[in-house]
mmCIF file of C-alpha atoms and ligand atoms in Angstrom:
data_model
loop_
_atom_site.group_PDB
_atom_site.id
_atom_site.type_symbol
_atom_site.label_atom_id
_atom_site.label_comp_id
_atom_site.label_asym_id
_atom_site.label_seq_id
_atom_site.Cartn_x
_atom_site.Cartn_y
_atom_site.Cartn_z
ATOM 1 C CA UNK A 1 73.630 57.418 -114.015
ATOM 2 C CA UNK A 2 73.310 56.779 -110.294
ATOM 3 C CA UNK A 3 73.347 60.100 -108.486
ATOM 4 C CA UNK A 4 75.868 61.191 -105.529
ATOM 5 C CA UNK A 5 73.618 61.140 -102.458
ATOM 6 C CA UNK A 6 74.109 64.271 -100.203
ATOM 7 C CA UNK A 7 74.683 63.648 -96.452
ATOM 8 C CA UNK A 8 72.154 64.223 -93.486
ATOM 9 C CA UNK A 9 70.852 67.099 -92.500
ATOM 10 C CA UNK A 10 68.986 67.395 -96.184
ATOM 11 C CA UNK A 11 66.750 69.604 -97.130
ATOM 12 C CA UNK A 12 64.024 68.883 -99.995
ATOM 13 C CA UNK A 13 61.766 72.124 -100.646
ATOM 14 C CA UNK A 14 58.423 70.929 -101.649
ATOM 15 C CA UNK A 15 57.200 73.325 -105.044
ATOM 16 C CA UNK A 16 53.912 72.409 -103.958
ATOM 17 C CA UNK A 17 54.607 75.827 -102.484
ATOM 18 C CA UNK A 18 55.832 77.272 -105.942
ATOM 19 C CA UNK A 19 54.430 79.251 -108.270
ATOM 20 C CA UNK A 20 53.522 77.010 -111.341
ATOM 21 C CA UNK A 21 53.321 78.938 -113.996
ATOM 22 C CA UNK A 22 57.110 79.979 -113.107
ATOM 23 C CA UNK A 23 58.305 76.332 -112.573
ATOM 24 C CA UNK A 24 61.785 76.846 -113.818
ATOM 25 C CA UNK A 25 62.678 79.788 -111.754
ATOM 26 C CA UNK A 26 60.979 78.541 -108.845
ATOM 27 C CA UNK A 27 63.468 75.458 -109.405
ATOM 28 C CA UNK A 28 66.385 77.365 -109.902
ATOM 29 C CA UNK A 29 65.833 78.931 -106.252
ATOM 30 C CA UNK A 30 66.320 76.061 -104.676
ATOM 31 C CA UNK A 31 69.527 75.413 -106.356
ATOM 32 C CA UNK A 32 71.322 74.731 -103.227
ATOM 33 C CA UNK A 33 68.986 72.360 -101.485
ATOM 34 C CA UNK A 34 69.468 68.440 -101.427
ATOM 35 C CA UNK A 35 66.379 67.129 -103.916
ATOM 36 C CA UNK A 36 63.201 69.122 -105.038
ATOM 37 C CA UNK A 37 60.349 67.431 -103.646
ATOM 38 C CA UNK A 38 57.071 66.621 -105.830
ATOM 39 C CA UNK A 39 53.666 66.281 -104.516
ATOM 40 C CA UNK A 40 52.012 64.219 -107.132
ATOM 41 C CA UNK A 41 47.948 64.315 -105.573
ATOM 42 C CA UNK A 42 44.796 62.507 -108.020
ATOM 43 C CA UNK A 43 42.120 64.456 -105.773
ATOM 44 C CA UNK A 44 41.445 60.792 -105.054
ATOM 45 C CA UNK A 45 43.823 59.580 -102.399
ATOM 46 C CA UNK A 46 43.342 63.201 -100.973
ATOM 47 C CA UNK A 47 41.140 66.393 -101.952
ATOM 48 C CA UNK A 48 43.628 67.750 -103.672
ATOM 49 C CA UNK A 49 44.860 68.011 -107.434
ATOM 50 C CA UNK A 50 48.523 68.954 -108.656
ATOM 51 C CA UNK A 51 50.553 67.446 -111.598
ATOM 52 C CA UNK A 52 50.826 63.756 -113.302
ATOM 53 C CA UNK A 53 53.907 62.149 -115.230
ATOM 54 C CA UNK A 54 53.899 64.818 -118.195
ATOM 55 C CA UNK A 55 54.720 67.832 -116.078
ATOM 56 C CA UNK A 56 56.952 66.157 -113.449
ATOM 57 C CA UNK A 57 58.979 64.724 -116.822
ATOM 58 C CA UNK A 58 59.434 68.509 -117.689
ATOM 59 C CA UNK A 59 60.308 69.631 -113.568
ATOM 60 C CA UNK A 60 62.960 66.678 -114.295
ATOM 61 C CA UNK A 61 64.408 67.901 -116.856
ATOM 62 C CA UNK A 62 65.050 71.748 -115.960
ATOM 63 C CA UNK A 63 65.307 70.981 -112.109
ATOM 64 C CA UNK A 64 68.889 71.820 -111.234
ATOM 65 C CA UNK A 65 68.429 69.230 -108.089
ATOM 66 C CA UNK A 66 67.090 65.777 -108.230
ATOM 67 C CA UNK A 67 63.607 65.134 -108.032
ATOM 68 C CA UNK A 68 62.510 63.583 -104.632
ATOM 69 C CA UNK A 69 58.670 62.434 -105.935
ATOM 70 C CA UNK A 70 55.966 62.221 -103.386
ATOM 71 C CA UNK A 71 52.936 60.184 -104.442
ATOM 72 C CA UNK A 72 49.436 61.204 -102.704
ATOM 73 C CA UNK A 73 47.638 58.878 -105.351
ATOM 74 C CA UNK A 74 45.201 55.910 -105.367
ATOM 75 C CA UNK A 75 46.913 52.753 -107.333
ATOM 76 C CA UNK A 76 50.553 52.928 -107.015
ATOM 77 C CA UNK A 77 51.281 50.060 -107.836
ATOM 78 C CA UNK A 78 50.186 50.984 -111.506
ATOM 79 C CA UNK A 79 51.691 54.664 -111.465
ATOM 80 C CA UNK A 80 54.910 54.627 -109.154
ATOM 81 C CA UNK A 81 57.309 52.917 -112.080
ATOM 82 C CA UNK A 82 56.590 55.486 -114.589
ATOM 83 C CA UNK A 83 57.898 58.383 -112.282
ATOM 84 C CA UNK A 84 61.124 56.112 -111.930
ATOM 85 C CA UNK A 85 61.388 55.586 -115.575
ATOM 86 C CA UNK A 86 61.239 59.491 -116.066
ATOM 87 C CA UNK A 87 64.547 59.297 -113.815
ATOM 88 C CA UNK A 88 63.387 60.588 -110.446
ATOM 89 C CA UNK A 89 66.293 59.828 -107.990
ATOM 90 C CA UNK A 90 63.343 59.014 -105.376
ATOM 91 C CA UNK A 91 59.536 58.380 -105.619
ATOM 92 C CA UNK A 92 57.473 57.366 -102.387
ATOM 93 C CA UNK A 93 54.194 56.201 -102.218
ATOM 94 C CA UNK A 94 51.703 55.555 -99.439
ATOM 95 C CA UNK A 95 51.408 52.264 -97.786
ATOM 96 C CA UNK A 96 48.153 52.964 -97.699
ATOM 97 C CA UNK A 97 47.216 53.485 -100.935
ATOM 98 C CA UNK A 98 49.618 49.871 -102.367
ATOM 99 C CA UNK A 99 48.331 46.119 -103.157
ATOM 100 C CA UNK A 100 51.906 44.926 -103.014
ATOM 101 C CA UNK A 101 54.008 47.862 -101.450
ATOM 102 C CA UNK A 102 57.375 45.106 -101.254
ATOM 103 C CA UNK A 103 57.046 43.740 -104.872
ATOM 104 C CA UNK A 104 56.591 47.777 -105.731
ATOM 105 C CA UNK A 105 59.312 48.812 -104.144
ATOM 106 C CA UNK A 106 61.172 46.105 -105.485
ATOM 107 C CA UNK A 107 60.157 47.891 -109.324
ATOM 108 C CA UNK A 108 61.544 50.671 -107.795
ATOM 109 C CA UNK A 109 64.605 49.825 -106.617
ATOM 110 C CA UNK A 110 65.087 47.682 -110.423
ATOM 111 C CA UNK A 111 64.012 50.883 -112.794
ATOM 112 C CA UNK A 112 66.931 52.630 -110.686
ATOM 113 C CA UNK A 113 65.201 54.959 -108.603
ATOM 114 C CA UNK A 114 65.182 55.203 -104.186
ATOM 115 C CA UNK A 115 62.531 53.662 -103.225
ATOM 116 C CA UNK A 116 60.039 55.394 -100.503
ATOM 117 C CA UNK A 117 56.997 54.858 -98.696
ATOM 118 C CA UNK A 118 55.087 56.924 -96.575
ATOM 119 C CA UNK A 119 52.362 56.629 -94.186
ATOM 120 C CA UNK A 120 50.075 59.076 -92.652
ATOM 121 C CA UNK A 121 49.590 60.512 -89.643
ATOM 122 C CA UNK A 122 46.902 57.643 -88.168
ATOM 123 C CA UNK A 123 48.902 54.889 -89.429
ATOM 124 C CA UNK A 124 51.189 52.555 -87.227
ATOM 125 C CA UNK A 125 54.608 52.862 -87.295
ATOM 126 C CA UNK A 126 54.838 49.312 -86.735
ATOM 127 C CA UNK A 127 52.883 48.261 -90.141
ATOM 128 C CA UNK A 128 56.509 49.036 -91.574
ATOM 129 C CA UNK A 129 58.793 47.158 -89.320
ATOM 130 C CA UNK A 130 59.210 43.785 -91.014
ATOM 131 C CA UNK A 131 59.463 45.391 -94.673
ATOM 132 C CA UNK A 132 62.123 48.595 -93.608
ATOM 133 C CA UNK A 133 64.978 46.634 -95.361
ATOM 134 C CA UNK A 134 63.026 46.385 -98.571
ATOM 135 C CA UNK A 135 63.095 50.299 -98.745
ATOM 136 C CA UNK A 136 66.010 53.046 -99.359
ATOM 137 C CA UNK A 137 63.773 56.215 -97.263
ATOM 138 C CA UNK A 138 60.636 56.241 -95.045
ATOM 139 C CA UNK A 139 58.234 59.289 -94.982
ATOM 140 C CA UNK A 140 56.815 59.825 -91.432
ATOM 141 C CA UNK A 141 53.898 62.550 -92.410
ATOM 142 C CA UNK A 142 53.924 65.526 -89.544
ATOM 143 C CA UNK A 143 50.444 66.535 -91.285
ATOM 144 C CA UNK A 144 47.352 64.713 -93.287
ATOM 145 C CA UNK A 145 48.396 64.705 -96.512
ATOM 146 C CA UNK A 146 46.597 67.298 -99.007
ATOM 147 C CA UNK A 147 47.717 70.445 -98.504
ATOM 148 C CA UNK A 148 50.501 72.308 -98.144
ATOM 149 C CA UNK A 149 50.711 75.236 -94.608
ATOM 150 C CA UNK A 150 49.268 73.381 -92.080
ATOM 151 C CA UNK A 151 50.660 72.869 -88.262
ATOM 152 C CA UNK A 152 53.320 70.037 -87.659
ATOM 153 C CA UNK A 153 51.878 67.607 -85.622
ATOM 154 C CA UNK A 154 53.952 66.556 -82.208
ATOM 155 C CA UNK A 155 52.027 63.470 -81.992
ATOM 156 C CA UNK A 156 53.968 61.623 -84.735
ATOM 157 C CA UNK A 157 57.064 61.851 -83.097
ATOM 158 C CA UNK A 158 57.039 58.883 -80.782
ATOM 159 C CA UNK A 159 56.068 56.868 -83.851
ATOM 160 C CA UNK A 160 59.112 58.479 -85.925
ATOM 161 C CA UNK A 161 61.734 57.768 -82.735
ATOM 162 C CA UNK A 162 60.538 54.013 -82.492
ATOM 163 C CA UNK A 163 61.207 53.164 -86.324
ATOM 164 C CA UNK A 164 64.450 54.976 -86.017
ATOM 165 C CA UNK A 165 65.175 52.776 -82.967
ATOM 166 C CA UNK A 166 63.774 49.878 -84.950
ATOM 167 C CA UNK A 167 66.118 50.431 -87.587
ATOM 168 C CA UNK A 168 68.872 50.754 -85.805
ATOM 169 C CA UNK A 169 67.949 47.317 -84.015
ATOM 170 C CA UNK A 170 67.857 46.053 -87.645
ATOM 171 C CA UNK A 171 71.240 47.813 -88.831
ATOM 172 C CA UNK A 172 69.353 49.442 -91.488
ATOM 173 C CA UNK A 173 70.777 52.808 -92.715
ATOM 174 C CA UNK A 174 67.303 53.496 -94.666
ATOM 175 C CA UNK A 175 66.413 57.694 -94.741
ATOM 176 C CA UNK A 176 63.765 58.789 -92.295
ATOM 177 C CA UNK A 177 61.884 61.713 -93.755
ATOM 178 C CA UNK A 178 59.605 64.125 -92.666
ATOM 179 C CA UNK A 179 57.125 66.222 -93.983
ATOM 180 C CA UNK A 180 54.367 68.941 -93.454
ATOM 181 C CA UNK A 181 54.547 71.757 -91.128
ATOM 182 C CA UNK A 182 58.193 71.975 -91.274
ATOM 183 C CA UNK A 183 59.832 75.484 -90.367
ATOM 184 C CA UNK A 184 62.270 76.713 -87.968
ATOM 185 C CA UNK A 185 60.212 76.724 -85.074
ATOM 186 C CA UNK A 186 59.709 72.643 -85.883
ATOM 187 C CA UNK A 187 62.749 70.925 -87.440
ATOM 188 C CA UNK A 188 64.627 70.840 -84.073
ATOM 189 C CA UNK A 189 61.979 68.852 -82.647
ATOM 190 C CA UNK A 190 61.673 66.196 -85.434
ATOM 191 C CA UNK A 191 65.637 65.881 -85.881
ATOM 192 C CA UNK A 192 66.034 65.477 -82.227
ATOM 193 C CA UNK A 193 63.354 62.484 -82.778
ATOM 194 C CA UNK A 194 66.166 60.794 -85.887
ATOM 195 C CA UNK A 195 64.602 62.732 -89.065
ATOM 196 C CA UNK A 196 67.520 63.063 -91.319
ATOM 197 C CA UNK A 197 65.705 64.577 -94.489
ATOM 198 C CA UNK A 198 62.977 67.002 -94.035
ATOM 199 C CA UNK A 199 60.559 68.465 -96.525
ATOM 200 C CA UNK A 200 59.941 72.154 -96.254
ATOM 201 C CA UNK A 201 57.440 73.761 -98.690
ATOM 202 C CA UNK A 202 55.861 77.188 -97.235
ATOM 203 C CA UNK A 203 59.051 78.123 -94.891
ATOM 204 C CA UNK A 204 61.213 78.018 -98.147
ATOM 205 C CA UNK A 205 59.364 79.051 -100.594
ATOM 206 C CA UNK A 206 57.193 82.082 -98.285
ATOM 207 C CA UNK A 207 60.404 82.996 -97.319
ATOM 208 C CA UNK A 208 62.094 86.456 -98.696
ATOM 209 C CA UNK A 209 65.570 84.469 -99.761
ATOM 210 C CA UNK A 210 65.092 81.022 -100.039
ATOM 211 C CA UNK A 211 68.514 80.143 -100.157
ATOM 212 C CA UNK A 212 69.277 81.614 -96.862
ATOM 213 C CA UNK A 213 65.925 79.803 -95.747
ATOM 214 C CA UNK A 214 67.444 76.299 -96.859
ATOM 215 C CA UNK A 215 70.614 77.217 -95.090
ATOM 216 C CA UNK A 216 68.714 78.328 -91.561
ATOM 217 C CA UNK A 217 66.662 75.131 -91.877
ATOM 218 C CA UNK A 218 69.839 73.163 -92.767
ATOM 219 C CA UNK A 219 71.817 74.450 -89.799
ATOM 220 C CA UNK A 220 69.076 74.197 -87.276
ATOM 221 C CA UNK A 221 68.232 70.687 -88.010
ATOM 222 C CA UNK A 222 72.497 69.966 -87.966
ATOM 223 C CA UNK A 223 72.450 71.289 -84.294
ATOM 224 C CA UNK A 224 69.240 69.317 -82.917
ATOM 225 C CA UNK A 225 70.894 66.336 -84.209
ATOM 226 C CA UNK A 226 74.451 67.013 -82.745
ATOM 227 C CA UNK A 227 72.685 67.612 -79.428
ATOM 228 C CA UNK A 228 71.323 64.048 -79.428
HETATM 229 C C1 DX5 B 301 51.413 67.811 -97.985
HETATM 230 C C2 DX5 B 301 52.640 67.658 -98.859
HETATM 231 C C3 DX5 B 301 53.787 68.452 -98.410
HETATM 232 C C4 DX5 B 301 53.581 69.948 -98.412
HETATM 233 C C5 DX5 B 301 54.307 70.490 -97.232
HETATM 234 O O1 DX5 B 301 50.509 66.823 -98.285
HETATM 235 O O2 DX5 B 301 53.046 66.295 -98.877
HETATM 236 O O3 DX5 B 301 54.968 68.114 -99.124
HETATM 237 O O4 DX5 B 301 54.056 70.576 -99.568
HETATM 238 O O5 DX5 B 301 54.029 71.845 -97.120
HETATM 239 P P1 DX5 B 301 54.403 72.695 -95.805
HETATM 240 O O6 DX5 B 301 55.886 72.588 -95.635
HETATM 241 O O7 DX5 B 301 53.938 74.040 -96.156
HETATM 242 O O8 DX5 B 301 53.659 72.060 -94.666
HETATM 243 ZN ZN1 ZN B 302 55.027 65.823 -99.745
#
């Protein structure tokens, strides 16, 4: 059943920043957030290990939010469709990583689920222009993929603004995401640059109330974006 898609500012904590062993309550703080976001990593595409299809089936089915699925893996063209057939509402993987990243996303888009790609830090903005129509979000990384806690990085912003700009040109209403780094000293600056869904994994999950720390990150990113 196709989900209702919540509006812009959204907010998708990453449980990358979770405790694992207490998946379900970590899920059931982030209740009031937009989508949970999954880091799925091979420690092949980075050097870094999480989860596979088996326990992001079970975060699926006790996540009160839908699943927003973020694949850091070699081979997606082989892997992506089974996260979609396990219902995700989105799963993203890296341009980098796919043979065929438009007939993928095509799968995708068939199975049911949003289909996302992302691209890291060092990789051109432009390297999506021609294919942004073929996709429902687009995942501008603000850090190297791996890990979760490290510093936002400014630099990706012009590359964010001029995809936005390019979509616009295009009349595409595809999602620009963001991710890594992410707190309230740094969603301002990547809203003000046209991120309209922003992944947040130690600012709401090291946070005392997370709920309040989804709300704070909500607002602030509401105002940046109002001020454009
Ligand atoms: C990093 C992951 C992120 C990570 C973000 O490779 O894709 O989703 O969880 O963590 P913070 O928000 O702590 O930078
Ligand atoms: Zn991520």
């Amino acid at each position: 059943m196709p989900i209702e898609l919540p509006d812009a500012p959204r907010i998708n904590p990453s449980i990358l920043a979770a405790d694992f062993v207490n998946m379900q309550a970590e899920l059931a703080r982030i209740a009031s957030a937009d989508f949970a976001h999954v880091d799925v990593m091979d420690n092949h595409f980075v050097p870094n290990l999480t989860f596979g299809p088996q326990m992001v089936e079970r975060i699926q089915a006790t996540s009160p939010i839908p699943l927003d699925v973020h694949l850091m893996i070699t081979d997606p063209d082989r892997w992506a469709p089974g996260y979609a057939e396990i219902g995700a509402a989105s799963v993203t993987f890296h341009l980098e990583a796919a043979a065929e990243p438009v007939a993928l996303a095509r799968r995708l888009r068939g199975i049911g689920a949003r289909a996302g790609v992302a691209i890291k830090p060092e990789t051109p903005g432009e390297s999506l222009y021609d294919i942004l129509d073929e996709f429902d979000q687009i995942l501008v990384m603000t850090v190297e993929p791996g890990f979760g806690g490290q510093g936002f990085r400014s630099d990706t912003m012009p590359k964010l603004r001029a995809l936005v700009q390019e979509a616009a040109r295009r009349g595409s209403d595809v999602w620009f995401q963001v991710d890594g780094g992410i707190s309230d000293r740094t969603i301002a600056e990547a809203a003000e640059a046209g991120a309209d869904t922003f992944v947040a994994g130690s600012a709401v999950y090291g946070a005392d109330d997370v709920e309040a720390a989804v709300t704070r990150l909500r607002d602030l990113a509401r105002a940046a974006s109002l001020d454009e």
